[in-house]
mmCIF file of C-alpha atoms in Angstrom:
data_model
loop_
_atom_site.group_PDB
_atom_site.id
_atom_site.type_symbol
_atom_site.label_atom_id
_atom_site.label_comp_id
_atom_site.label_asym_id
_atom_site.label_seq_id
_atom_site.Cartn_x
_atom_site.Cartn_y
_atom_site.Cartn_z
ATOM 1 C CA MET A 190 117.379 57.645 136.292
ATOM 2 C CA LYS A 191 115.668 60.547 133.947
ATOM 3 C CA ARG A 192 112.777 60.446 136.425
ATOM 4 C CA LEU A 193 115.217 60.625 139.630
ATOM 5 C CA PHE A 194 117.025 64.495 137.450
ATOM 6 C CA SER A 195 113.587 65.406 137.114
ATOM 7 C CA ILE A 196 112.967 65.510 140.991
ATOM 8 C CA LEU A 197 116.418 66.858 141.633
ATOM 9 C CA ALA A 198 115.846 69.706 139.157
ATOM 10 C CA ILE A 199 112.487 70.420 140.949
ATOM 11 C CA THR A 200 113.432 70.280 144.146
ATOM 12 C CA GLY A 201 116.087 72.174 143.350
ATOM 13 C CA LEU A 202 113.896 75.109 141.447
ATOM 14 C CA MET A 203 111.962 74.957 144.598
ATOM 15 C CA ALA A 204 114.562 75.111 147.386
ATOM 16 C CA PHE A 205 116.131 78.230 145.405
ATOM 17 C CA GLY A 206 112.572 80.150 144.896
ATOM 18 C CA THR A 207 112.037 79.635 148.516
ATOM 19 C CA ALA A 208 115.376 81.089 149.510
ATOM 20 C CA ASN A 209 115.057 83.613 146.945
ATOM 21 C CA ALA A 210 111.868 84.962 148.816
ATOM 22 C CA THR A 211 113.129 85.023 152.745
ATOM 23 C CA THR A 212 115.973 86.843 151.745
ATOM 24 C CA ILE A 213 114.228 89.364 149.637
ATOM 25 C CA ALA A 214 111.075 89.657 152.724
ATOM 26 C CA THR A 215 114.003 89.365 155.011
ATOM 27 C CA THR A 216 115.833 92.272 153.290
ATOM 28 C CA THR A 217 112.683 94.411 153.036
ATOM 29 C CA THR A 218 111.979 94.062 156.810
ATOM 30 C CA THR A 219 116.363 95.182 156.946
ATOM 31 C CA THR A 220 115.808 98.288 155.151
ATOM 32 C CA ALA A 221 112.295 99.639 156.545
ATOM 33 C CA THR A 222 114.268 98.674 160.435
ATOM 34 C CA THR A 223 117.207 100.811 159.482
ATOM 35 C CA VAL A 224 115.356 103.833 157.581
ATOM 36 C CA ALA A 225 113.089 104.282 161.375
ATOM 37 C CA THR A 226 116.473 103.754 163.170
ATOM 38 C CA GLN A 227 118.118 106.675 160.930
ATOM 39 C CA ASP A 228 114.972 108.417 161.660
ATOM 40 C CA ASP A 229 115.044 108.285 165.405
ATOM 41 C CA THR A 230 119.080 108.524 165.368
ATOM 42 C CA PRO A 231 118.482 112.370 165.181
ATOM 43 C CA ALA A 232 116.244 112.798 168.276
ATOM 44 C CA ALA A 233 118.015 110.327 170.475
ATOM 45 C CA ALA A 234 121.009 112.153 169.630
ATOM 46 C CA ALA A 235 119.727 115.279 171.049
ATOM 47 C CA ALA A 236 117.961 113.492 173.699
ATOM 48 C CA GLU A 237 121.258 112.300 174.947
ATOM 49 C CA SER A 238 123.362 115.588 174.427
ATOM 50 C CA GLU A 239 120.362 116.843 176.325
ATOM 51 C CA SER A 240 120.730 115.074 179.523
ATOM 52 C CA PHE A 241 123.652 114.873 179.424
ATOM 53 C CA HIS A 242 124.278 118.822 180.376
ATOM 54 C CA GLN A 243 121.239 118.783 182.515
ATOM 55 C CA GLU A 244 122.602 115.778 184.808
ATOM 56 C CA LEU A 245 125.753 118.442 184.580
ATOM 57 C CA LYS A 246 123.878 121.666 185.548
ATOM 58 C CA LYS A 247 121.848 119.036 188.226
ATOM 59 C CA ARG A 248 125.433 117.844 189.381
ATOM 60 C CA PHE A 249 127.038 121.651 189.339
ATOM 61 C CA ILE A 250 123.890 122.581 191.473
ATOM 62 C CA GLU A 251 123.419 120.024 193.619
ATOM 63 C CA GLY A 252 127.546 120.498 194.649
ATOM 64 C CA ASP A 253 127.123 123.760 196.070
ATOM 65 C CA PRO A 254 127.242 126.700 193.271
ATOM 66 C CA ALA A 255 129.717 128.275 196.041
ATOM 67 C CA PHE A 256 132.856 125.568 195.903
ATOM 68 C CA MET A 257 131.783 124.407 192.952
ATOM 69 C CA GLY A 258 131.988 128.323 191.306
ATOM 70 C CA ILE A 259 135.330 128.640 192.890
ATOM 71 C CA VAL A 260 136.754 125.483 191.369
ATOM 72 C CA LEU A 261 135.771 126.063 188.097
ATOM 73 C CA LEU A 262 137.512 129.119 188.485
ATOM 74 C CA CYS A 263 140.531 127.498 188.795
ATOM 75 C CA LEU A 264 139.782 125.427 185.698
ATOM 76 C CA ILE A 265 138.749 128.154 183.584
ATOM 77 C CA LEU A 266 141.822 130.539 185.122
ATOM 78 C CA GLY A 267 144.034 127.125 185.002
ATOM 79 C CA LEU A 268 143.229 126.450 181.338
ATOM 80 C CA ALA A 269 144.117 130.088 179.954
ATOM 81 C CA ILE A 270 147.752 130.226 181.355
ATOM 82 C CA ALA A 271 148.405 127.236 180.217
ATOM 83 C CA ILE A 272 146.839 127.790 177.125
ATOM 84 C CA GLU A 273 148.939 131.290 175.980
ATOM 85 C CA ARG A 274 151.607 129.188 177.396
ATOM 86 C CA ILE A 275 151.601 126.439 174.941
ATOM 87 C CA ILE A 276 151.101 129.146 172.534
ATOM 88 C CA PHE A 277 154.519 131.196 173.672
ATOM 89 C CA LEU A 278 156.759 127.825 174.055
ATOM 90 C CA ASN A 279 155.470 126.539 170.109
ATOM 91 C CA LEU A 280 156.163 130.101 168.525
ATOM 92 C CA SER A 281 159.416 129.774 170.660
ATOM 93 C CA THR A 282 160.649 126.706 168.964
ATOM 94 C CA THR A 283 162.994 126.641 166.647
ATOM 95 C CA ASN A 284 165.314 124.725 164.529
ATOM 96 C CA THR A 285 168.435 124.736 166.335
ATOM 97 C CA LYS A 286 170.257 122.986 163.699
ATOM 98 C CA LYS A 287 169.301 125.033 160.393
ATOM 99 C CA LEU A 288 169.701 128.427 162.456
ATOM 100 C CA THR A 289 173.226 126.682 163.763
ATOM 101 C CA GLN A 290 174.153 125.997 159.723
ATOM 102 C CA ALA A 291 172.652 129.121 158.871
ATOM 103 C CA VAL A 292 174.850 130.781 161.042
ATOM 104 C CA GLU A 293 178.337 128.865 160.377
ATOM 105 C CA ASP A 294 177.426 130.079 156.903
ATOM 106 C CA ALA A 295 177.411 133.713 157.771
ATOM 107 C CA LEU A 296 179.985 133.915 159.268
ATOM 108 C CA SER A 297 182.522 132.391 156.827
ATOM 109 C CA SER A 298 180.995 134.652 153.958
ATOM 110 C CA GLY A 299 179.879 138.066 155.740
ATOM 111 C CA GLY A 300 181.235 137.638 159.151
ATOM 112 C CA VAL A 301 179.901 138.746 162.554
ATOM 113 C CA GLU A 302 177.470 141.358 160.918
ATOM 114 C CA ALA A 303 176.288 138.726 158.640
ATOM 115 C CA ALA A 304 175.503 136.065 161.612
ATOM 116 C CA LYS A 305 173.725 139.243 163.215
ATOM 117 C CA GLU A 306 171.391 139.405 160.281
ATOM 118 C CA VAL A 307 170.506 135.804 160.673
ATOM 119 C CA CYS A 308 169.507 135.768 164.178
ATOM 120 C CA ARG A 309 167.666 139.188 163.954
ATOM 121 C CA ASN A 310 165.329 137.627 160.747
ATOM 122 C CA THR A 311 164.914 133.940 163.388
ATOM 123 C CA LYS A 312 162.493 134.169 166.413
ATOM 124 C CA GLY A 313 162.992 132.356 169.181
ATOM 125 C CA PRO A 314 165.404 132.196 172.613
ATOM 126 C CA VAL A 315 168.367 130.019 170.466
ATOM 127 C CA ALA A 316 168.329 133.226 167.950
ATOM 128 C CA SER A 317 168.551 136.119 170.939
ATOM 129 C CA ILE A 318 171.184 134.231 173.032
ATOM 130 C CA PHE A 319 173.040 133.293 169.506
ATOM 131 C CA TYR A 320 172.480 137.602 168.815
ATOM 132 C CA GLN A 321 173.361 138.865 172.650
ATOM 133 C CA GLY A 322 176.760 136.456 172.239
ATOM 134 C CA LEU A 323 178.029 137.732 167.982
ATOM 135 C CA ASP A 324 177.385 141.077 169.675
ATOM 136 C CA ARG A 325 180.203 140.648 171.935
ATOM 137 C CA THR A 326 182.364 138.965 170.088
ATOM 138 C CA ASP A 327 184.449 142.294 169.908
ATOM 139 C CA GLU A 328 185.257 142.117 173.896
ATOM 140 C CA GLY A 329 186.743 138.319 173.483
ATOM 141 C CA LEU A 330 185.438 135.578 174.328
ATOM 142 C CA GLU A 331 184.853 135.309 177.612
ATOM 143 C CA SER A 332 182.452 138.337 177.865
ATOM 144 C CA VAL A 333 180.721 136.597 174.696
ATOM 145 C CA GLU A 334 180.593 133.407 177.478
ATOM 146 C CA LYS A 335 178.851 135.600 180.351
ATOM 147 C CA ALA A 336 176.552 137.179 177.855
ATOM 148 C CA VAL A 337 175.202 133.909 176.881
ATOM 149 C CA VAL A 338 175.112 132.397 180.324
ATOM 150 C CA SER A 339 173.773 135.966 181.195
ATOM 151 C CA TYR A 340 171.180 136.243 178.566
ATOM 152 C CA GLY A 341 169.873 131.924 178.887
ATOM 153 C CA GLY A 342 168.845 133.072 182.064
ATOM 154 C CA VAL A 343 166.400 135.758 181.449
ATOM 155 C CA GLN A 344 165.114 133.698 178.298
ATOM 156 C CA MET A 345 164.688 130.387 180.763
ATOM 157 C CA GLY A 346 162.754 133.220 183.189
ATOM 158 C CA GLN A 347 160.355 133.786 180.071
ATOM 159 C CA LEU A 348 159.725 130.533 178.868
ATOM 160 C CA GLU A 349 158.420 129.762 182.754
ATOM 161 C CA LYS A 350 156.281 132.528 183.037
ATOM 162 C CA ASN A 351 153.631 132.468 185.131
ATOM 163 C CA VAL A 352 153.740 128.580 184.937
ATOM 164 C CA SER A 353 153.927 128.822 188.862
ATOM 165 C CA TRP A 354 150.379 129.482 189.184
ATOM 166 C CA ILE A 355 149.176 126.549 186.826
ATOM 167 C CA SER A 356 150.474 124.527 189.841
ATOM 168 C CA LEU A 357 149.306 126.844 192.223
ATOM 169 C CA PHE A 358 145.637 125.454 190.967
ATOM 170 C CA ILE A 359 146.521 122.237 190.714
ATOM 171 C CA ALA A 360 147.229 122.406 194.127
ATOM 172 C CA LEU A 361 143.784 124.773 195.162
ATOM 173 C CA ALA A 362 141.267 122.552 193.081
ATOM 174 C CA PRO A 363 141.274 119.366 194.949
ATOM 175 C CA MET A 364 141.993 121.359 198.620
ATOM 176 C CA LEU A 365 138.979 123.576 197.532
ATOM 177 C CA GLY A 366 136.692 120.208 196.987
ATOM 178 C CA PHE A 367 138.146 118.639 200.483
ATOM 179 C CA MET A 368 136.827 121.666 202.028
ATOM 180 C CA GLY A 369 133.407 121.315 200.676
ATOM 181 C CA THR A 370 133.669 117.835 201.439
ATOM 182 C CA VAL A 371 134.067 119.230 205.185
ATOM 183 C CA ILE A 372 131.405 121.746 205.055
ATOM 184 C CA GLY A 373 128.946 119.150 203.562
ATOM 185 C CA MET A 374 129.531 116.822 206.468
ATOM 186 C CA ILE A 375 129.316 119.502 209.019
ATOM 187 C CA GLN A 376 125.879 120.140 207.682
ATOM 188 C CA ALA A 377 124.892 116.446 207.474
ATOM 189 C CA PHE A 378 125.692 115.771 211.141
ATOM 190 C CA ASP A 379 123.726 119.442 212.380
ATOM 191 C CA LYS A 380 120.888 118.065 210.569
ATOM 192 C CA ILE A 381 120.983 115.306 212.726
ATOM 193 C CA GLU A 382 121.633 116.910 215.672
ATOM 194 C CA ALA A 383 118.378 119.415 215.389
ATOM 195 C CA ALA A 384 116.157 116.432 213.987
ATOM 196 C CA GLY A 385 117.444 114.584 216.889
ATOM 197 C CA ASP A 386 117.327 111.198 214.904
ATOM 198 C CA MET A 387 119.706 109.215 212.454
ATOM 199 C CA GLN A 388 117.365 108.977 209.770
ATOM 200 C CA PRO A 389 119.177 108.172 206.091
ATOM 201 C CA SER A 390 116.965 111.187 204.160
ATOM 202 C CA LEU A 391 119.013 113.983 206.739
ATOM 203 C CA VAL A 392 122.152 112.464 206.372
ATOM 204 C CA ALA A 393 122.177 112.425 201.910
ATOM 205 C CA GLY A 394 122.449 115.878 201.160
ATOM 206 C CA GLY A 395 125.443 116.878 202.933
ATOM 207 C CA ILE A 396 127.201 113.922 201.577
ATOM 208 C CA LYS A 397 126.010 114.124 198.694
ATOM 209 C CA VAL A 398 127.774 117.907 198.492
ATOM 210 C CA ALA A 399 130.634 116.325 199.400
ATOM 211 C CA LEU A 400 131.435 114.136 197.276
ATOM 212 C CA LEU A 401 129.947 116.512 194.493
ATOM 213 C CA THR A 402 132.640 119.090 195.180
ATOM 214 C CA THR A 403 135.621 116.495 195.808
ATOM 215 C CA VAL A 404 135.499 114.927 192.829
ATOM 216 C CA PHE A 405 135.292 117.786 190.964
ATOM 217 C CA GLY A 406 138.228 119.542 192.104
ATOM 218 C CA LEU A 407 139.912 115.505 191.613
ATOM 219 C CA ILE A 408 138.932 115.970 187.837
ATOM 220 C CA VAL A 409 139.879 119.857 187.398
ATOM 221 C CA ALA A 410 143.748 118.682 189.494
ATOM 222 C CA ILE A 411 143.772 115.962 186.341
ATOM 223 C CA ILE A 412 143.439 117.930 183.606
ATOM 224 C CA LEU A 413 145.622 120.710 184.249
ATOM 225 C CA GLN A 414 148.154 118.362 185.736
ATOM 226 C CA ILE A 415 148.231 117.247 181.903
ATOM 227 C CA PHE A 416 148.504 120.293 180.879
ATOM 228 C CA TYR A 417 151.353 121.174 182.948
ATOM 229 C CA ASN A 418 153.400 118.036 182.237
ATOM 230 C CA TYR A 419 153.514 119.001 178.837
ATOM 231 C CA ILE A 420 154.577 122.695 179.274
ATOM 232 C CA ILE A 421 157.390 121.605 181.574
ATOM 233 C CA ALA A 422 158.535 119.071 179.188
ATOM 234 C CA LYS A 423 158.353 121.632 176.348
ATOM 235 C CA ILE A 424 160.344 123.914 178.794
ATOM 236 C CA ASP A 425 162.384 121.676 179.221
ATOM 237 C CA SER A 426 163.103 120.568 175.629
ATOM 238 C CA ILE A 427 163.642 124.436 175.344
ATOM 239 C CA VAL A 428 166.333 124.440 177.381
ATOM 240 C CA ASN A 429 168.256 121.854 176.144
ATOM 241 C CA ASP A 430 168.134 123.586 173.003
ATOM 242 C CA MET A 431 169.593 126.823 174.211
ATOM 243 C CA GLU A 432 172.417 124.763 176.432
ATOM 244 C CA ASP A 433 173.706 122.888 173.145
ATOM 245 C CA ALA A 434 173.653 125.853 170.653
ATOM 246 C CA SER A 435 175.735 127.872 173.486
ATOM 247 C CA ILE A 436 178.458 125.494 173.035
ATOM 248 C CA THR A 437 178.532 125.178 169.661
ATOM 249 C CA LEU A 438 178.299 129.194 169.198
ATOM 250 C CA MET A 439 181.309 129.501 171.218
ATOM 251 C CA ASP A 440 182.582 126.242 169.031
ATOM 252 C CA LEU A 441 181.715 128.407 165.630
ATOM 253 C CA LEU A 442 183.753 131.722 167.544
ATOM 254 C CA ILE A 443 186.756 129.895 168.653
ATOM 255 C CA ARG A 444 187.026 128.487 165.085
ATOM 256 C CA SER A 445 186.359 131.195 163.210
ATOM 257 C CA LYS A 446 188.937 133.239 165.088
ATOM 258 C CA LYS A 447 192.266 130.753 164.476
#
């Protein structure tokens, strides 16, 4: 029995020693591989980034810079207008509930002048509509309502300013791409006609131009369409707030007259 325990103990020690040695060797190998990989990672990333830019530049040149440049100009102008509209709309967004409560408190405590002062110190179309309505309270509720409706239309026009240009670029970019497609196919058939033979190498260049201009035009249209939909949704939200606030203002003035 003692011999059996001795054999088992020796076997366990040998197995533990072998496993430990294997673990150390594996850890050393893994560490060396990791270090080597980390050393190669910046070079690989730089090569990948460089190849992406080179590939993009290559495709842009292959797609006929005359058409690709026009489509790129549509993207730049469309994005510039979209970013300007997004900034303007975000600055025009007002906490309507907070403003309404402040105007109501000012009307009950300081009258119309105090409420107008609150609107003066608040940015956004809702505050401007409130101010125009409060400025005509002496002329009666009908005049207030007309002023609110009229100035609401003015504010809506300011919110929608230049948005039509984005929709123009959305329609123009794929149309220019399709025009490049047609011209590329015409060039391919011209080469076939001049050579008098149907060779793939003659057609490949024209078809490549056609496909690249189409793809680039569609990409530009998709990007601008996303921004356009966001802007339209933002405008609709602000307009709904303006309409609700106008109704609330009329209710406040009716209650204050009683």
